[in-house]
Tab-separated table of C-alpha atoms and ligand atoms in Angstrom:
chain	number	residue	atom	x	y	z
K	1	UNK	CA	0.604	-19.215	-16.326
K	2	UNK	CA	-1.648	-20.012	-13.970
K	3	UNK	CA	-2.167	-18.066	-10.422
K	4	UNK	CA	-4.352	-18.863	-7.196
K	5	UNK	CA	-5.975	-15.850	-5.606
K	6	UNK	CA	-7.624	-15.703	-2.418
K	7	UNK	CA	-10.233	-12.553	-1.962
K	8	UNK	CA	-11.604	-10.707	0.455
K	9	UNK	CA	-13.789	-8.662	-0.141
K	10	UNK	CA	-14.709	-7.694	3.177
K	11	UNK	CA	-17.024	-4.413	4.024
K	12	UNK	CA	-18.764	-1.208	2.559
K	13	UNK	CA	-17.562	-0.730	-0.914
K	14	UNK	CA	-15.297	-3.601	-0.976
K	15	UNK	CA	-17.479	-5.944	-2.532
K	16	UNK	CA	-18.034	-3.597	-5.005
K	17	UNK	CA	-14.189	-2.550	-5.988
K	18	UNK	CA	-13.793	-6.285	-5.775
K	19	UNK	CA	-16.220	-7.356	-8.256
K	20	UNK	CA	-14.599	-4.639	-10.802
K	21	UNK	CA	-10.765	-5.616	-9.613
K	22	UNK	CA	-11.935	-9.450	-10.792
K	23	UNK	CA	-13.681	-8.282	-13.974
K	24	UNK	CA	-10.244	-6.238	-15.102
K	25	UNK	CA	-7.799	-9.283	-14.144
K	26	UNK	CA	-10.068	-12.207	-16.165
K	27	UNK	CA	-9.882	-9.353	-19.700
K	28	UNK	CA	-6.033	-9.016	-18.573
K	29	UNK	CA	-5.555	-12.860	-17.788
K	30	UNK	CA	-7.553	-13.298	-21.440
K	31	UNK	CA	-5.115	-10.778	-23.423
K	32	UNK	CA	-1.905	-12.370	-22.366
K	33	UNK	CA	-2.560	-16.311	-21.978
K	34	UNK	CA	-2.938	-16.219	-17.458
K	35	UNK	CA	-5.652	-17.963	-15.820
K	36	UNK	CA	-6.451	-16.356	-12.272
K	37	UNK	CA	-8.446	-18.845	-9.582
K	38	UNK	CA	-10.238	-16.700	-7.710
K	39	UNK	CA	-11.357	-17.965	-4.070
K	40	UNK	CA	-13.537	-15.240	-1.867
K	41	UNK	CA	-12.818	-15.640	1.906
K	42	UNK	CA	-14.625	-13.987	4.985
K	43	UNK	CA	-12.710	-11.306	6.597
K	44	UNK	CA	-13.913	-8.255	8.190
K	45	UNK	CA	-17.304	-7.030	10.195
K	46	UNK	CA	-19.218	-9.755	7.371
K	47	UNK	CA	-16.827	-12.466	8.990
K	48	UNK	CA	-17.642	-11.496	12.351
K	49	UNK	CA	-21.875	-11.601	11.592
K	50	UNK	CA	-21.453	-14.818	9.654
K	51	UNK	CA	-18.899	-16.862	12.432
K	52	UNK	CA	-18.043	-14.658	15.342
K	53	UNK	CA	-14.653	-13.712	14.653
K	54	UNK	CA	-13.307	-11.231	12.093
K	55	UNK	CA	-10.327	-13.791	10.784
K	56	UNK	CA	-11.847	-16.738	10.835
K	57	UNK	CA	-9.290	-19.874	10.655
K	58	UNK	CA	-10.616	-21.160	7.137
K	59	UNK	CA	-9.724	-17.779	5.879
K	60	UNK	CA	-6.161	-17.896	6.973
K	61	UNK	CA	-6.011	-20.969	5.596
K	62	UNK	CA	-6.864	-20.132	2.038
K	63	UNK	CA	-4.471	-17.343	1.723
K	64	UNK	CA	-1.511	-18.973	3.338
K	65	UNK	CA	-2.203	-21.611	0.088
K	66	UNK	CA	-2.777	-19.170	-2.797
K	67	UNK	CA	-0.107	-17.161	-4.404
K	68	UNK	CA	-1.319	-13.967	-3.392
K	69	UNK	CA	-4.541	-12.347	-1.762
K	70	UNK	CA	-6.236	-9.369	-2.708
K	71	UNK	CA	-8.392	-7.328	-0.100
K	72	UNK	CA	-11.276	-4.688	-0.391
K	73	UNK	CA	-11.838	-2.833	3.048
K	74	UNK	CA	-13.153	-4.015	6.080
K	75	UNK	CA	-15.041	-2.287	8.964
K	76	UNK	CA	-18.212	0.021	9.652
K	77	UNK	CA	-20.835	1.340	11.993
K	78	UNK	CA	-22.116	-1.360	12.246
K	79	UNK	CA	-18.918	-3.227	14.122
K	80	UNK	CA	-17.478	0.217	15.871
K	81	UNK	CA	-18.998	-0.658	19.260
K	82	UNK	CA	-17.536	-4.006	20.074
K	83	UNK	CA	-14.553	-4.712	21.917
K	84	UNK	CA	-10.924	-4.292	20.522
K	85	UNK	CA	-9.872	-7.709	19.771
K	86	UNK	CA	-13.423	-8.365	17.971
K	87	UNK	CA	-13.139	-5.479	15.250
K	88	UNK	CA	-13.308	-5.712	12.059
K	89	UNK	CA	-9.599	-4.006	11.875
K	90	UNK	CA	-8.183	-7.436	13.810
K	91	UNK	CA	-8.480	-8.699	10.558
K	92	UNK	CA	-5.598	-6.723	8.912
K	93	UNK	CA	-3.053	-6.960	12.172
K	94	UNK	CA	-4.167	-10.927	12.053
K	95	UNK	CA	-3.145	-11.052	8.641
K	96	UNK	CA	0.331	-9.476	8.800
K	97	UNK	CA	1.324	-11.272	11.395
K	98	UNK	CA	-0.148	-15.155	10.395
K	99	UNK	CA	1.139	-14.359	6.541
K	100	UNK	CA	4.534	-12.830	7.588
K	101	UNK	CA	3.770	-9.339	6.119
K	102	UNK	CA	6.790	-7.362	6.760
K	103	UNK	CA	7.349	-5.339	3.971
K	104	UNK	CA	4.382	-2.174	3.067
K	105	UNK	CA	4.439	-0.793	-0.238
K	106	UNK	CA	2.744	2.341	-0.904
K	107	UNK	CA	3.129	4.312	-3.820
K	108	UNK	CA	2.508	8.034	-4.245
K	109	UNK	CA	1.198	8.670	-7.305
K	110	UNK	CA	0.162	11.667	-8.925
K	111	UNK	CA	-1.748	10.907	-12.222
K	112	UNK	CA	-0.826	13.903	-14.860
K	113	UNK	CA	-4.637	14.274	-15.558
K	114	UNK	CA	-5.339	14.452	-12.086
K	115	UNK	CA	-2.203	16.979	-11.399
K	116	UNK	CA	-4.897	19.672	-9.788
K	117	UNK	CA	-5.644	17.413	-6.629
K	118	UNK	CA	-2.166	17.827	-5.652
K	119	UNK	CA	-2.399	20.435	-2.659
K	120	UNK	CA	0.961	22.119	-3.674
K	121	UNK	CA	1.776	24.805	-6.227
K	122	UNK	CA	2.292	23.911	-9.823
K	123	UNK	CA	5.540	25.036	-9.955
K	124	UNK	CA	6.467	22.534	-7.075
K	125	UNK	CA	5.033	19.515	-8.395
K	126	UNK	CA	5.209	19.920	-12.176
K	127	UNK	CA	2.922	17.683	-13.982
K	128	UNK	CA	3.192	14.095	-12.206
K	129	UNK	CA	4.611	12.618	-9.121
K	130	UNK	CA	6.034	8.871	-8.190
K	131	UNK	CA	7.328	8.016	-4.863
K	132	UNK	CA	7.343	4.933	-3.995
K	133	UNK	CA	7.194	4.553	0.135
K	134	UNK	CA	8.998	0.832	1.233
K	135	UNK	CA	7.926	0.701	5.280
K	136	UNK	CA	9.147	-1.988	7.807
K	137	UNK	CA	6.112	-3.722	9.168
K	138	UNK	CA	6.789	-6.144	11.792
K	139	UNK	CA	9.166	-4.901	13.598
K	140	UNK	CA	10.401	-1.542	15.690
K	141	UNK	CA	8.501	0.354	18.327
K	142	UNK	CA	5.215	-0.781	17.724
K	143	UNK	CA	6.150	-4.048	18.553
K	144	UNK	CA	9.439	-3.814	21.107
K	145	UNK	CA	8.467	-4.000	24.456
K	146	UNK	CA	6.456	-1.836	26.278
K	147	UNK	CA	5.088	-1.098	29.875
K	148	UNK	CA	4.396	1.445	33.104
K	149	UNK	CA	6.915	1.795	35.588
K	150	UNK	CA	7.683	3.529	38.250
K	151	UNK	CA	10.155	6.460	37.418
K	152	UNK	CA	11.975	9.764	38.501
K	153	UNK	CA	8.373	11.309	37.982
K	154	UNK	CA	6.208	8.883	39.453
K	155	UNK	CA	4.068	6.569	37.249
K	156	UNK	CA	5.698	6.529	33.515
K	157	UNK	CA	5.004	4.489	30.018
K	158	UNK	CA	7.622	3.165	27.782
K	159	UNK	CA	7.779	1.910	24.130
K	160	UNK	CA	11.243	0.733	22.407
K	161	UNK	CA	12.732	1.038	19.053
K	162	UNK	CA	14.380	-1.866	18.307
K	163	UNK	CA	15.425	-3.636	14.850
K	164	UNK	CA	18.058	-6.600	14.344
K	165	UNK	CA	20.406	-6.725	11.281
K	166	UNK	CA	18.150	-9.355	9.770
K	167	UNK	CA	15.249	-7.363	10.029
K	168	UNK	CA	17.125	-4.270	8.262
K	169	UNK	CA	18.507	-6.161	5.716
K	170	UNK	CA	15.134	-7.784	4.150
K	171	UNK	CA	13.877	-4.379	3.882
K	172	UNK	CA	16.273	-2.648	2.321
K	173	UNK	CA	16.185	-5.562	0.220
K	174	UNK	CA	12.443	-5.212	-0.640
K	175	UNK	CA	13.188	-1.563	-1.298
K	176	UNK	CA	16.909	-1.572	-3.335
K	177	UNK	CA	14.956	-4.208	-5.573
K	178	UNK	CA	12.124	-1.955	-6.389
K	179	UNK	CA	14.169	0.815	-7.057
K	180	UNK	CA	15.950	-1.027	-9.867
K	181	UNK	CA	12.621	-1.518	-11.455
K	182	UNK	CA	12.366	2.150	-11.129
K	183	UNK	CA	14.144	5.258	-11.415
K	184	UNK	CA	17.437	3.333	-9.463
K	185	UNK	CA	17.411	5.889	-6.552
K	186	UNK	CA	17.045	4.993	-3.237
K	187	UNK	CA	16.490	7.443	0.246
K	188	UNK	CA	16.717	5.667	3.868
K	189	UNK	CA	14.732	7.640	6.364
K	190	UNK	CA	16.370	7.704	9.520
K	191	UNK	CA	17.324	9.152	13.328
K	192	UNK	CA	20.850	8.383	13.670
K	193	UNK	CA	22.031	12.012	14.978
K	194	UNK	CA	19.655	10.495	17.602
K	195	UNK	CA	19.006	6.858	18.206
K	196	UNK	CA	20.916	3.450	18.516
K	197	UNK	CA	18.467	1.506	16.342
K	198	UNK	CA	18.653	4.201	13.825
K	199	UNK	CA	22.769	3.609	13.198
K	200	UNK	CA	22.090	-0.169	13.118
K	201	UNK	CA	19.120	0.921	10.426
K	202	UNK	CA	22.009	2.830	8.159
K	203	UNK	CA	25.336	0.803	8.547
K	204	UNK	CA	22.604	-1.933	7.201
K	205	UNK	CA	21.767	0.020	4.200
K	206	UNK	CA	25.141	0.821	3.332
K	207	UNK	CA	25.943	-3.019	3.327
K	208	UNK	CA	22.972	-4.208	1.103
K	209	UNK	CA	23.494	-1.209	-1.470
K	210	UNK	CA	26.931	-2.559	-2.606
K	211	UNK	CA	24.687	-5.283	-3.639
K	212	UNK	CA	23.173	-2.585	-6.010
K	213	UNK	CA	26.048	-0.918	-7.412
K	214	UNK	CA	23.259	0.640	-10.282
K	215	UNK	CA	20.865	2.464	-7.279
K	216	UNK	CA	21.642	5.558	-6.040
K	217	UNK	CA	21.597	5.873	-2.191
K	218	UNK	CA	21.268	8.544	0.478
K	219	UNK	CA	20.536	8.993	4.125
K	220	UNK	CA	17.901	11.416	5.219
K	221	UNK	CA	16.907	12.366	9.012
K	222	UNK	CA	12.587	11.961	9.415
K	223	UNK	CA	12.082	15.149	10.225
K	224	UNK	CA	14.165	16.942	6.906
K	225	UNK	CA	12.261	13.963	5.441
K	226	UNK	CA	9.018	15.195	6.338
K	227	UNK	CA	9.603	18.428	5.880
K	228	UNK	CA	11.472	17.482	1.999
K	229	UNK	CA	8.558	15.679	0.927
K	230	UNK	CA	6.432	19.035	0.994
K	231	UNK	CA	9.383	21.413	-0.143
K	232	UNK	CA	10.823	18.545	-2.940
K	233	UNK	CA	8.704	16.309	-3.401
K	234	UNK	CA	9.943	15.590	-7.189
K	235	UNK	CA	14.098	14.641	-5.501
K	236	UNK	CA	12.421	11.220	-4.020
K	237	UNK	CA	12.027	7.611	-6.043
K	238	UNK	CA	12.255	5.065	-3.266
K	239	UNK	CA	11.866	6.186	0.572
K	240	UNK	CA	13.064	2.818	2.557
K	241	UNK	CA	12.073	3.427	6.693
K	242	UNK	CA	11.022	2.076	9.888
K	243	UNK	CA	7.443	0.670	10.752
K	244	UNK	CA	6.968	4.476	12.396
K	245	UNK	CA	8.346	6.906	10.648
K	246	UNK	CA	7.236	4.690	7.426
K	247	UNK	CA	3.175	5.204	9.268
K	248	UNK	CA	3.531	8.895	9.109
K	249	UNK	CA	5.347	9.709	6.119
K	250	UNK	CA	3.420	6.849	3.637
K	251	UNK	CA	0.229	9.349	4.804
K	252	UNK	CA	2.036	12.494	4.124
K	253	UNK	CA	2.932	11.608	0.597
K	254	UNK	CA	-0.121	10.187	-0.247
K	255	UNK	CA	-1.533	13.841	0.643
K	256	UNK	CA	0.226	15.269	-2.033
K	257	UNK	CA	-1.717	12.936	-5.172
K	258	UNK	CA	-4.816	14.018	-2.558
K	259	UNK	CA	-7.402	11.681	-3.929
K	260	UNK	CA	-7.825	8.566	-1.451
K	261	UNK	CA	-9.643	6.877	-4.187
K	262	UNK	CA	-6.696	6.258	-6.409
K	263	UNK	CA	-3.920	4.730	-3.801
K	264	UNK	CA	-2.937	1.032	-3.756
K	265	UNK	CA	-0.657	-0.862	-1.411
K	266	UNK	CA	0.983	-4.183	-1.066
K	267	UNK	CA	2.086	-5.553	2.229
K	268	UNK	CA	5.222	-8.264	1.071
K	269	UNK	CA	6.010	-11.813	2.952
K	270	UNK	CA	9.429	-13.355	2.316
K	271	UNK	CA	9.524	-14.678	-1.268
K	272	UNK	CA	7.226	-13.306	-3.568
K	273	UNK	CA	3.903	-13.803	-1.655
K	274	UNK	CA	1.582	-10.708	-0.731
K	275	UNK	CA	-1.299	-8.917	-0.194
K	276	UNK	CA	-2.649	-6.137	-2.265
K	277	UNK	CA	-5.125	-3.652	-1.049
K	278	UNK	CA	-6.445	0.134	-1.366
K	279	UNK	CA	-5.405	2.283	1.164
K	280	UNK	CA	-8.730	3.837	1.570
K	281	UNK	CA	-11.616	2.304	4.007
K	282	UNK	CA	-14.580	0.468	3.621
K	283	UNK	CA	-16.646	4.010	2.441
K	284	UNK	CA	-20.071	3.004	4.466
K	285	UNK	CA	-21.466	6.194	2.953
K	286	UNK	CA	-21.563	5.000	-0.794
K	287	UNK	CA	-21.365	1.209	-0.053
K	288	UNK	CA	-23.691	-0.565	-2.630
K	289	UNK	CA	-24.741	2.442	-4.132
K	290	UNK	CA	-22.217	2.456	-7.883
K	291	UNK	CA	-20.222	5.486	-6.845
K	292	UNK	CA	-17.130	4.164	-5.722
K	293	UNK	CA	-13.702	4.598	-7.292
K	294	UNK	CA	-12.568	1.218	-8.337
K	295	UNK	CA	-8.989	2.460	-9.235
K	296	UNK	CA	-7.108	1.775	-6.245
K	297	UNK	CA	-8.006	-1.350	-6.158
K	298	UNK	CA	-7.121	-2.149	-9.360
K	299	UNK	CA	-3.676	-0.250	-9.400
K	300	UNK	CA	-3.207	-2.547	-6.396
K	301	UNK	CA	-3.846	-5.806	-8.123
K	302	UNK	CA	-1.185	-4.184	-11.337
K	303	UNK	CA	0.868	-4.067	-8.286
K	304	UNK	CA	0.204	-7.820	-7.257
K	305	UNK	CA	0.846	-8.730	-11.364
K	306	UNK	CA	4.629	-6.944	-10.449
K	307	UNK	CA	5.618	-7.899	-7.112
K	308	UNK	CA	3.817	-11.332	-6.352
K	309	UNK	CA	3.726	-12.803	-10.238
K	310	UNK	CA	6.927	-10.858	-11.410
K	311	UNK	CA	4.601	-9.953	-14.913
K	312	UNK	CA	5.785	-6.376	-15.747
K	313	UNK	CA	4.331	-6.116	-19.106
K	314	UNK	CA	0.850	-6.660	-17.577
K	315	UNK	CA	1.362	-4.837	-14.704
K	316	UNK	CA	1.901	-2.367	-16.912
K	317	UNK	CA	-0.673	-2.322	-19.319
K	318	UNK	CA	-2.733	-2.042	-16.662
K	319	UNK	CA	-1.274	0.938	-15.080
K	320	UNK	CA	-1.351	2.506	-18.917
K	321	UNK	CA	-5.252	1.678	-19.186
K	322	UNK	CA	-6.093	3.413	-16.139
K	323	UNK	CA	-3.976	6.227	-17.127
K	324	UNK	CA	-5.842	6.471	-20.320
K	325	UNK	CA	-9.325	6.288	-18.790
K	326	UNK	CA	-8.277	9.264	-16.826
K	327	UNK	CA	-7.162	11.367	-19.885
K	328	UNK	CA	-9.926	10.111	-21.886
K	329	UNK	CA	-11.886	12.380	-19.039
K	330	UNK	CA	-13.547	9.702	-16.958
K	331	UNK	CA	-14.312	10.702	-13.688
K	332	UNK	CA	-16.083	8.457	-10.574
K	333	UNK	CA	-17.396	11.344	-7.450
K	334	UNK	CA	-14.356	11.051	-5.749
K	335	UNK	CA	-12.333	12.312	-8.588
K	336	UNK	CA	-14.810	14.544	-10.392
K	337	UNK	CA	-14.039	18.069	-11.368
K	338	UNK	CA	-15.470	20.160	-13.788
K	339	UNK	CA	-16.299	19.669	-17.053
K	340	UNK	CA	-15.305	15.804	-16.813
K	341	UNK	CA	-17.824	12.714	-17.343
K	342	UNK	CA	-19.537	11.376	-13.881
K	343	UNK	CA	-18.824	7.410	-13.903
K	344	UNK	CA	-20.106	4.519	-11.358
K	345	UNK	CA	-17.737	2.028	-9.888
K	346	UNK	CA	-18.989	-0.686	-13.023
K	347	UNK	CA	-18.810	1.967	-15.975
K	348	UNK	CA	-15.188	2.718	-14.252
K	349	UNK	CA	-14.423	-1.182	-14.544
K	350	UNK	CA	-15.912	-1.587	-18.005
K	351	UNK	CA	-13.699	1.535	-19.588
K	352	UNK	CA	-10.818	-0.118	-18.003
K	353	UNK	CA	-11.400	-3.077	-19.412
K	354	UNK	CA	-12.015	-1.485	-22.522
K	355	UNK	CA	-8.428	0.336	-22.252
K	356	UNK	CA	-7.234	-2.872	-22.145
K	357	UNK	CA	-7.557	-3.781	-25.685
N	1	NAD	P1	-12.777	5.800	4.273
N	1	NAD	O1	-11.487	5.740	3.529
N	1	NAD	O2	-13.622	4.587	4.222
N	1	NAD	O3	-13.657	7.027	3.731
N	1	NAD	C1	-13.245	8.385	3.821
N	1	NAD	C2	-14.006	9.202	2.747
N	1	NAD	O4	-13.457	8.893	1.464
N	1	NAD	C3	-15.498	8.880	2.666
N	1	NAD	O5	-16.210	10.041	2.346
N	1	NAD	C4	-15.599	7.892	1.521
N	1	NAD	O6	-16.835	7.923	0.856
N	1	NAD	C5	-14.462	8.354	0.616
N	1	NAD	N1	-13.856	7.228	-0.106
N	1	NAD	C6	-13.007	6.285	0.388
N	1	NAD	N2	-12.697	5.398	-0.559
N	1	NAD	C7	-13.356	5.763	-1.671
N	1	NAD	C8	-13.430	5.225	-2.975
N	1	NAD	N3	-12.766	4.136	-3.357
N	1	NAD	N4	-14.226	5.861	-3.863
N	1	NAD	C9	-14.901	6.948	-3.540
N	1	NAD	N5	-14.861	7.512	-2.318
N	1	NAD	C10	-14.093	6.930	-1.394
N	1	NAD	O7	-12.403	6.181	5.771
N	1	NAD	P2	-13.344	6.265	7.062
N	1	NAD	O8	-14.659	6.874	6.687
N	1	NAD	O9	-12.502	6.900	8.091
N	1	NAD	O10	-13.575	4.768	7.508
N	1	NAD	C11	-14.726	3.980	7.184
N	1	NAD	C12	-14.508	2.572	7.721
N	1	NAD	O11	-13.385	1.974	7.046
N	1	NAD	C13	-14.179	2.529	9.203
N	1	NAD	O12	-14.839	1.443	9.774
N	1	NAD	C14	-12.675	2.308	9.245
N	1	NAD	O13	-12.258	1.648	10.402
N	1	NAD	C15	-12.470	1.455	8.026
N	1	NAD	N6	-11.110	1.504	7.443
N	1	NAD	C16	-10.642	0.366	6.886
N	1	NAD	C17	-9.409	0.344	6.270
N	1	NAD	C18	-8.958	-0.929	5.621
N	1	NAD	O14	-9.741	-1.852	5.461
N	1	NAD	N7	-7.703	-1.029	5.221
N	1	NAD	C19	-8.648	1.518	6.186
N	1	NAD	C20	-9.161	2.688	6.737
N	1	NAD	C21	-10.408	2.685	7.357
């Protein structure tokens, strides 16, 4: 089969993780009969030096035609002291919203090798974790409206919460799906002791999931949520919630694998269009230099082979040949403990590739 991919490889270390990500693909692409077109695109503080504006037009352009897009990092020093709407970081919210991003995937996942970067005790996490985090993206309080008013109190600020039963359902669409690909269990993060939008959120979920007869469901309130994810961790598979209560807890479980180095993401459109990307930053402290981890970047594209080219088997392998770097001892700075072997960003690529086989 043949796939169009639109790049960006933005700032810092994400031409670097880039370069690797494409490397891995082509030897993946080779193994099992895919060609992947590869198009870079400006995006980032490089777009802004080269035309002005961190999204330029041409860019959204290119990924609205290709059949997925895969991002490094964007941002750095250099860009930190111009005005809001000219930051590097306008690239990602101009992205979501001109693509129709509206689904965030981040999994949590603790590699058994790397079990020991998990801040909690052994006997909590056992030897692995996977959770996989579904959030809403385009919708609740950070977009509702908001103002300043006069109130009871004098001058006051307002935000809203609020969700339609369209927006609900796509999610918990995005999320009931996944879970059947995984371990068919699905918990719905919610406030509906509390708030209006909330009850909406669940009567929603219990709709779509007797679409899914096969996935388990439950209901959990954000705050046992939060505080469940630290005392349980191991009880969750597939956490489906809001755009804010999805911000805070896809950073809290992300904690517990506690290497930033090793976390993809996707961000899903309608159909099966989306952009991959690590959740780290742009790493202006080892940009250029060989030492970044490539990993997350290149779980994220295994995660672009699943949800954007439905290819499981590759997906896969991929996942399996990282997994097998990292028991085979191979460590980049990030991820280096004692007695393991110190690897660049390219050696990290190359052994991957190499795991391929
Ligand atoms: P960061 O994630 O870039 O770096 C935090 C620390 O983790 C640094 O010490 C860095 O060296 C290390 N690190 C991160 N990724 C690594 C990797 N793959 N391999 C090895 N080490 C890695 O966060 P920051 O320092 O807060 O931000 C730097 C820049 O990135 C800022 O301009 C910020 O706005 C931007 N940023 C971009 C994104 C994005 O593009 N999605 C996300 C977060 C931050």
């Amino acid at each position: 089969m043949n796939f169009n991919i639109a790049t960006i490889p933005g700032d810092g270390i994400g031409p670097d993780i880039i370069e690797q990500t494409i490397l891995v693909l082509n030897k993946l692409g080779e193994k099992y009969g895919h060609s992947f077109n590869f198009t870079e695109v400006l995006g980032g503080g490089v777009a802004i030096d080269k035309t002005g504006e961190p999204l330029p037009k041409e860019t959204i352009e290119i990924c609205k035609k290709s059949d997925a897009v895969l991002l490094g990092a964007v941002g750095g020093p250099k860009w930190d002291n111009l005005p809001g709407d000219k930051r590097p970081e306008q690239a990602l919210l101009g992205l979501r919203g001109e693509l129709g991003l509206f689904a965030n995937l981040r999994p949590a996942l603790l590699h058994k090798p790397l079990k020991d970067a998990c801040p909690l005790k052994p006997e909590i996490i056992g030897d692995s974790l996977d959770i996989l985090v579904v959030r809403e993206l385009t919708g609740g309080i950070y977009f509702g409206e908001r103002g300043r008013r006069n109130g009871k109190y004098g001058e006051e600020a307002y935000d809203t919460e609020a969700y339609s039963v369209k927006e609900v359902e796509r999610i918990a669409r995005v999320g009931f799906e996944a879970a059947t690909k995984r371990n068919k269990k699905v918990t719905s993060v919610d406030k509906a002791n509390i708030l209006e939008s909330s009850r909406l959120w669940r009567s929603v979920i219990e709709e779509v999931a007797k679409d899914y007869p096969e996935v388990e469901v439950n209901h959990m309130y954000v705050d046992n949520a939060s505080m469940q994810l630290i005392r349980n961790p191991k009880q969750f598979d597939v956490i489906i919630t809001s755009n804010m209560f999805g911000d805070i807890l896809s950073d809290e479980a992300s904690m517990l694998t506690g290497s930033i180095g090793m976390l993809p993401s996707a961000s899903l459109a309608e159909g099966s269009f989306g952009l991959y990307e690590p959740i780290h930053g742009s790493a202006p402290d080892i940009a250029g230099q060989n030492k970044a981890n490539p990993i997350a970047t290149i779980l994220s594209a295994a995660m672009m082979l699943r949800y954007s080219f439905n290819l499981e088997e590759e997906a896969l392998a991929l996942e399996n040949a990282v997994t097998k770097v990292l028991e085979e001892d191979y460590r980049t700075g990030d991820i280096m403990s004692e007695g393991m072997k110190l690897v660049g960003t390219k050696e990290m690529g190359e052994l991957i590739i190499n795991a391929l086989q």
